[in-house]
XYZ file of C-alpha atoms in Angstrom:
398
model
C -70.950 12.408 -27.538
C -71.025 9.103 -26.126
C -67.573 7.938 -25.336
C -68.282 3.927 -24.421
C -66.998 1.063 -26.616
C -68.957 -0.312 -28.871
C -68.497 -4.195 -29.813
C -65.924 -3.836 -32.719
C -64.180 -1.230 -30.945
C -63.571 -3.789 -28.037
C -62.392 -6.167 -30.649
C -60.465 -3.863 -31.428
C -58.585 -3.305 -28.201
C -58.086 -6.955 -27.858
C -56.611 -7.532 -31.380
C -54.083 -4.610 -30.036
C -53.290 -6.170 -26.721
C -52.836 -9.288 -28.162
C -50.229 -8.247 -30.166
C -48.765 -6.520 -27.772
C -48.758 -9.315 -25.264
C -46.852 -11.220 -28.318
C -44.246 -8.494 -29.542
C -43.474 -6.651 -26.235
C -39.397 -7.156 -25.680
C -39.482 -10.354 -22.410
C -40.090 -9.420 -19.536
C -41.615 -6.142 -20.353
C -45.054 -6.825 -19.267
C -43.410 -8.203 -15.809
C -40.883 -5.261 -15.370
C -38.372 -7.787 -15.726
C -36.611 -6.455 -19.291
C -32.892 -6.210 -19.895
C -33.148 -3.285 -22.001
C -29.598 -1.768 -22.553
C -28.974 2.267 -20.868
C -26.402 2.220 -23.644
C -27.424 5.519 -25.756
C -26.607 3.906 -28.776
C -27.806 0.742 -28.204
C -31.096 2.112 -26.658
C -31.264 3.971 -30.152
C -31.119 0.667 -32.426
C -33.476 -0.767 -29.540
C -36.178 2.184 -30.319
C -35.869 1.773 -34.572
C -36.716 -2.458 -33.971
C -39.468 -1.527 -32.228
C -40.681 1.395 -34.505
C -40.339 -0.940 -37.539
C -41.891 -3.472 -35.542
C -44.584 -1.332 -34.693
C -44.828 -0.764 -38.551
C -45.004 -4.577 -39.787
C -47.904 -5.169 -37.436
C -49.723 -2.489 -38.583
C -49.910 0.019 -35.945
C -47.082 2.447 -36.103
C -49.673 5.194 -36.916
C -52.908 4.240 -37.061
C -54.855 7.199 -38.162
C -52.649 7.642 -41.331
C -54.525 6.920 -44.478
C -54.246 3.058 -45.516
C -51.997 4.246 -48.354
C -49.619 5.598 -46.387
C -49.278 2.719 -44.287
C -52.013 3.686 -41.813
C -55.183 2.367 -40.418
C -57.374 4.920 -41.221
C -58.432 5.100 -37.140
C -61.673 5.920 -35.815
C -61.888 8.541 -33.143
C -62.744 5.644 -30.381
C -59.876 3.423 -31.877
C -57.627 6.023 -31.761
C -58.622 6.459 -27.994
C -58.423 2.784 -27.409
C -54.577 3.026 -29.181
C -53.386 5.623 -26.492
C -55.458 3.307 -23.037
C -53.476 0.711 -24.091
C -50.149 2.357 -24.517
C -50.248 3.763 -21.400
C -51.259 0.245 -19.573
C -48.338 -1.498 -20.975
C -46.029 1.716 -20.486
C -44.711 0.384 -24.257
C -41.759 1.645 -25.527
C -41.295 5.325 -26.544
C -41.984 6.081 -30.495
C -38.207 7.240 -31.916
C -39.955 8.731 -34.585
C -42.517 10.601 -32.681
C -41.509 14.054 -34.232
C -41.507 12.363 -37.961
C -45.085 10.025 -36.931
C -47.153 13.202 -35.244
C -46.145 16.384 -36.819
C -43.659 15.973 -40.062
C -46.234 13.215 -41.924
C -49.261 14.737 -41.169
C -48.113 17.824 -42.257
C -46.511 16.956 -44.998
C -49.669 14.927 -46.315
C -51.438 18.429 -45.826
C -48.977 20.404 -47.647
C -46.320 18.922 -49.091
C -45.575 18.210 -52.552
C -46.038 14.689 -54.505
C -42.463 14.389 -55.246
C -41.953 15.122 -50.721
C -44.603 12.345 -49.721
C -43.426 9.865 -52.361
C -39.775 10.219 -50.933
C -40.436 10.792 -47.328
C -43.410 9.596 -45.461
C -42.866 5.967 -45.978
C -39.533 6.282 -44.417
C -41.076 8.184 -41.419
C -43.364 5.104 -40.536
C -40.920 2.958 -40.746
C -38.325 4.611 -38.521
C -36.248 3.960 -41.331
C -35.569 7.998 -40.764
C -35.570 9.858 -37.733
C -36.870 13.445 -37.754
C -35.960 16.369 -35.540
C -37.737 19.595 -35.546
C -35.454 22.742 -36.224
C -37.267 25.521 -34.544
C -35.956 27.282 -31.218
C -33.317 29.460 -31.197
C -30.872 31.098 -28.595
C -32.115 34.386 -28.949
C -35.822 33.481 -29.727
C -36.873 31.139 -27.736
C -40.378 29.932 -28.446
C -41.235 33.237 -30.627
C -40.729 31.972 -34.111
C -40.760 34.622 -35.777
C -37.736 36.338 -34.163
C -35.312 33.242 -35.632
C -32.190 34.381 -36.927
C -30.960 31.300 -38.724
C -30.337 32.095 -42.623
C -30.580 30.437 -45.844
C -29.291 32.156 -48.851
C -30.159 31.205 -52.633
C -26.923 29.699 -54.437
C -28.433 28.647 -57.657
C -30.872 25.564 -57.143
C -29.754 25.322 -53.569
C -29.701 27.276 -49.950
C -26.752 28.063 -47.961
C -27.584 27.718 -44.244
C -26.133 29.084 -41.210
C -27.249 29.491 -37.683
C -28.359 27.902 -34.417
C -30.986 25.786 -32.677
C -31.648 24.349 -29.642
C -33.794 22.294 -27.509
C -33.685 20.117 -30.046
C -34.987 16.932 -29.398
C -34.193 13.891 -30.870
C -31.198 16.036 -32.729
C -28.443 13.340 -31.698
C -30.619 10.530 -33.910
C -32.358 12.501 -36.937
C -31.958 11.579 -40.294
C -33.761 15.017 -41.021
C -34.678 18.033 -39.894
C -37.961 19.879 -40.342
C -35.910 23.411 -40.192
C -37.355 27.027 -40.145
C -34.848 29.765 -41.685
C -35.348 33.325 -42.441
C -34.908 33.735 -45.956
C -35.974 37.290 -46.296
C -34.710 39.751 -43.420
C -36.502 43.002 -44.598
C -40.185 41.322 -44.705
C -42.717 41.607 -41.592
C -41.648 39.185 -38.681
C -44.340 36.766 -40.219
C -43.142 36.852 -43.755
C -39.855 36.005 -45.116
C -39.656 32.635 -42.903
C -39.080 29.136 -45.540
C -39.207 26.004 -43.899
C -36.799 23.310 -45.061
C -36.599 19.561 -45.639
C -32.371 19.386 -44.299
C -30.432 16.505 -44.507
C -28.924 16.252 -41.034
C -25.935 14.301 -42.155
C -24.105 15.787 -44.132
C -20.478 18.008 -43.478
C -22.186 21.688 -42.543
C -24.530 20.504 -39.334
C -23.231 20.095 -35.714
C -25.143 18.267 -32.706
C -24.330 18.696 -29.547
C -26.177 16.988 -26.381
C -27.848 19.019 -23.598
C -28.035 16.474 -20.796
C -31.087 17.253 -18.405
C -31.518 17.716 -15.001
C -33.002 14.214 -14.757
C -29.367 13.294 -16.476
C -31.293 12.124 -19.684
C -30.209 12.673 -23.252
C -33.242 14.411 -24.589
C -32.437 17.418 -26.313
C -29.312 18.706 -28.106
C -27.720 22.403 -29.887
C -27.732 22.277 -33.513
C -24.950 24.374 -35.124
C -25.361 24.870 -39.036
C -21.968 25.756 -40.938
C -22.904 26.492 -44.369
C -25.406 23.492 -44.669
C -26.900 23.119 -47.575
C -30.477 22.499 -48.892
C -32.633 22.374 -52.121
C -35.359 23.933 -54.145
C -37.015 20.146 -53.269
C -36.820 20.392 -49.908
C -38.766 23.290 -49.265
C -42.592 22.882 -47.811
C -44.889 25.074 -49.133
C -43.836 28.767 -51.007
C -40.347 30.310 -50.243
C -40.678 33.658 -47.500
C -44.226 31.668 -46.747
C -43.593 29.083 -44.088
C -45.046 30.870 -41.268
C -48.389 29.205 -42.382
C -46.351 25.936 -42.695
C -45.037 26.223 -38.948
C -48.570 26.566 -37.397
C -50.177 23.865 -39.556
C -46.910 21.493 -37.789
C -47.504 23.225 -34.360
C -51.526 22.039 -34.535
C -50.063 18.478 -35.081
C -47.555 18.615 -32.449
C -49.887 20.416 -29.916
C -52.389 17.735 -30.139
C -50.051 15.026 -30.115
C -48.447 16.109 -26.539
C -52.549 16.908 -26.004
C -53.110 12.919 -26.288
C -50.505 12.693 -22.714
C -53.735 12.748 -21.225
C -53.708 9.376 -21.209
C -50.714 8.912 -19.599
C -51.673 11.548 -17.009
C -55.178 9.750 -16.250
C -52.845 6.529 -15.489
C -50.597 8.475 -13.070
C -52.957 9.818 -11.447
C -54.297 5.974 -10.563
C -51.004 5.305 -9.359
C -50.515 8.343 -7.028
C -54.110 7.047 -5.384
C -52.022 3.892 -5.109
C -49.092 5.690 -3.280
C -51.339 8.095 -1.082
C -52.655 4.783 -0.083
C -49.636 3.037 0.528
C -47.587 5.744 2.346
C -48.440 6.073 5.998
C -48.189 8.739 8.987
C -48.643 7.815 12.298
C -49.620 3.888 10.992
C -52.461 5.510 8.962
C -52.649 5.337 5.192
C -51.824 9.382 3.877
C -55.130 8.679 1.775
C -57.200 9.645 5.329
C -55.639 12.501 5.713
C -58.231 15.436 5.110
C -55.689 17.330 3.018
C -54.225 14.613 1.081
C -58.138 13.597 0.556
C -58.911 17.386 -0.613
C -56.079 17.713 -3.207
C -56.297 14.280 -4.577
C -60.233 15.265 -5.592
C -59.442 18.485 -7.215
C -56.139 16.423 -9.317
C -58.735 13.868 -10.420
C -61.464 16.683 -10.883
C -58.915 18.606 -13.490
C -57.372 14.913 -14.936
C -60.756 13.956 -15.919
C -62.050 17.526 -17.366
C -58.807 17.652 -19.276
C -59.836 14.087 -21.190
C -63.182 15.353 -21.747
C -61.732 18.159 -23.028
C -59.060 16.693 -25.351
C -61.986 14.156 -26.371
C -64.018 17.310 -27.715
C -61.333 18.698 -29.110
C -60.231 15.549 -31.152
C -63.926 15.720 -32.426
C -63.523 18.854 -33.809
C -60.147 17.624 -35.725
C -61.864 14.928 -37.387
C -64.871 17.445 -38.673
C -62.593 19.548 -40.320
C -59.468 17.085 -41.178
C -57.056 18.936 -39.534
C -55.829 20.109 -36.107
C -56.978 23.675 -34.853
C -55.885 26.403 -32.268
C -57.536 23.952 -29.500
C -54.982 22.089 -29.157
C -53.062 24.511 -27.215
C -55.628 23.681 -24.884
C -54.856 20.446 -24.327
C -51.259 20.705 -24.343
C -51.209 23.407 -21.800
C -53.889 21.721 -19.014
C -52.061 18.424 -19.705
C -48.312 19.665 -19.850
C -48.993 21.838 -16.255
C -51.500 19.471 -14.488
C -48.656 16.673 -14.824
C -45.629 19.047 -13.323
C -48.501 19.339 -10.307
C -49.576 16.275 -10.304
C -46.233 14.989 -10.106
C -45.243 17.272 -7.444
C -47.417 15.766 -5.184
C -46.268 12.672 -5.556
C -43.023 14.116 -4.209
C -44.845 15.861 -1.265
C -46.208 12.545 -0.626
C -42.802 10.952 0.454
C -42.106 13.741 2.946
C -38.325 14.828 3.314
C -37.400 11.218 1.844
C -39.137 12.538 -1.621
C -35.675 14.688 -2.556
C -33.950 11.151 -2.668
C -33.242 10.368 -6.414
C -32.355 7.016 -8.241
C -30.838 3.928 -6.073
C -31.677 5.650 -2.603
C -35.543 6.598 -3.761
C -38.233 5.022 -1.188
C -40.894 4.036 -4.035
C -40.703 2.875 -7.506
C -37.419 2.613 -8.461
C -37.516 6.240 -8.660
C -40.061 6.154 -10.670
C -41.308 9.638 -8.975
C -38.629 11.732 -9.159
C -37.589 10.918 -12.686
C -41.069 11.681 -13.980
C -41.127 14.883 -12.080
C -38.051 16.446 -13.380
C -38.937 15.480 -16.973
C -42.662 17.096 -16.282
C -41.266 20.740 -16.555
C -39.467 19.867 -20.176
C -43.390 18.989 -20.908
C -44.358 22.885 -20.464
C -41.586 23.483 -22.780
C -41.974 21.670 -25.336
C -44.135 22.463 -28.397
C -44.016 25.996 -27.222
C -44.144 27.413 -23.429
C -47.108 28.074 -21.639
C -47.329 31.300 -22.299
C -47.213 30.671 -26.086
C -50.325 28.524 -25.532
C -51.628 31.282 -23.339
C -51.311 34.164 -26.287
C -52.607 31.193 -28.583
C -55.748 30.869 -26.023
C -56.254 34.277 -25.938
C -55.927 35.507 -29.017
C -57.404 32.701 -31.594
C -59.812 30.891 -29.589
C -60.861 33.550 -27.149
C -60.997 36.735 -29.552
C -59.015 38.873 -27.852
C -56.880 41.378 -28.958
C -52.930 40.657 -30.059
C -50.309 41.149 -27.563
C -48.705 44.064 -28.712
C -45.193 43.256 -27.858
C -45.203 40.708 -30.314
């Protein structure tokens, strides 16, 4: 494939970072930005800037026009994520509702589900969360224990979740419950469209080791949902879960980006750093593992750029997206890491007393290892690997 920019893809880019130049919140381009820390200000600060996102046209580009979309190219798609990543723009509040919950939803759901919900996903207008892990499941799906029970037209829902991010702001849930307890693992799993505000759910915030306000425990008291809300056929939502997974692998996939721009400014800090009045950049070791980062940060975008190839042939994410999300989510935990190593004994210092970036480093670094996490652990992607792409046999623990 040949990945350079054509003319009207260029145009393109600048019609984007034009815009950008002209909507960014002042001073954000300069790293001068009052932007409040106030969690609940920060939250009405991430909805302006998903709905302005929306009004210009490029809250999610590769949506269908009637949906709100651009209908993206490939390249333009590619373009999108470079020039994210150079302006570091704000995160996407919605990113759970935008990247998994539409597109699936478009694939699956009903007529009645994407006339009342996917406009209000592109808007930010509501916040999804995704309803998945479980104490006493962890990343295996198919051991949840959270119930719903039939009662009439609607289901009667009790049980836990966690690591649930975005929790603390969703409108809605994307929610897997077991609906059928004496079915195979697989079967008897319905996934649900829940209302998260409403008397019978719970949040409650799990701050992170970084001291961010990611994730959250969602308790559900006898919460209640509908015949409506349910994607696809009742007891059948395993096939539902995977189709959301594909989406959600190859969103975290697209961090490539965002990796291949790190990795330009740890060459910056290798080069800035000294030892003995020499730049760490001539040091034969620092030289040695800097290659092999940038040898796996650029096979990982040709990778991911194959991979999104593939998606557009068949319309729909596949089981290569694990791919992706497991090089990218582990090569930035390493990559990161070195950038710690970098600073010597002064790299352990955190926040106001950090040597480089405003701490720039360290907060990245602690937030890398919620990356392996998320969208199912390593070894999920591993099994995934193995099994679907590779043609080996199951795991027979599972």
């Amino acid at each position: 494939m040949d990945f350079s920019f054509t003319t009207k893809e260029e145009k393109f880019r600048l019609e984007l970072r034009a815009w950008l130049e002209e909507n960014l919140p002042e001073g954000w381009l300069e790293g001068t930005s009052n932007v409040s820390k106030d969690e609940g200000e920060y939250a009405v600060f991430l909805r302006n800037w998903q709905r302005k996102l929306y009004e210009g046209g490029w809250a999610a580009i590769a949506w269908p026009k009637k949906y709100g979309g651009r209908e993206a190219t490939l390249m333009e798609e590619i373009v999108y994520q470079q020039e994210m990543v150079r302006v570091k723009a704000p995160a996407l509040v919605n990113y759970v509702g935008i990247h998994m919950v539409g597109p699936t939803l478009m694939q699956i759901g009903t007529d009645e589900q994407k006339s009342k919900y996917i406009q209000k996903i592109i808007t930010g207008e509501e916040v999804w969360c995704q309803g998945y892990s479980e104490p006493n499941a962890g990343s295996d799906l198919s051991a949840i224990q959270t119930s719903a029970v039939k009662d009439g037209d609607r289901w009667i829902i009790n049980g836990q979740k966690v690591w649930t991010s975005f929790g603390h702001l969703a409108d809605r849930c994307f929610l897997l419950a077991r609906t059928n307890r004496f079915d195979k693992k697989h079967k008897g799993i319905t996934v649900f469209l829940l209302d998260m505000n409403q008397p019978g759910v719970e949040t409650r915030p799990i701050i992170q080791m970084d001291g961010q306000h990611d994730f959250n425990e969602v308790y559900l008291n006898d919460a209640i949902a509908y015949d409506a809300e349910i994607v696809g056929e009742v007891d059948e939502g395993w096939k539902v879960t995977i189709a959301l997974l594909m989406h959600e692998r190859t969103g975290i996939g697209a961090q490539v980006f965002t990796l291949e721009q790190q990795f330009k400014e740890l060459v910056a800090l290798a080069k800035e750093l000294k030892e003995d009045d020499m730049p760490l950049m001539d040091n034969p070791l620092v030289r040695h593992t800097m290659v092999d980062l940038y040898t796996r940060t650029r096979g990982s975008l040709l990778n991911y750029y194959r991979n999104l190839t593939k998606t557009l042939k068949n319309g729909h994410p596949g089981a290569e997206g694990s791919m992706d999300k497991l090089m990218v989510s582990e090569l930035t935990k390493e990559l990161l890491s070195q950038s710690i190593s970098l600073q010597g004994h002064k790299g352990v210092l955190w926040k106001e007393d950090a040597i480089s970036s405003n701490s720039y480093w360290q907060d990245n670094y602690l937030y890398s290892f919620g990356q392996t996490i998320g969208g199912g652990t390593s070894e999920i992607q591993k099994n995934t690997i193995g099994e679907r792409i590779l043609g080996l046999p199951k795991d027979m623990g599972r």
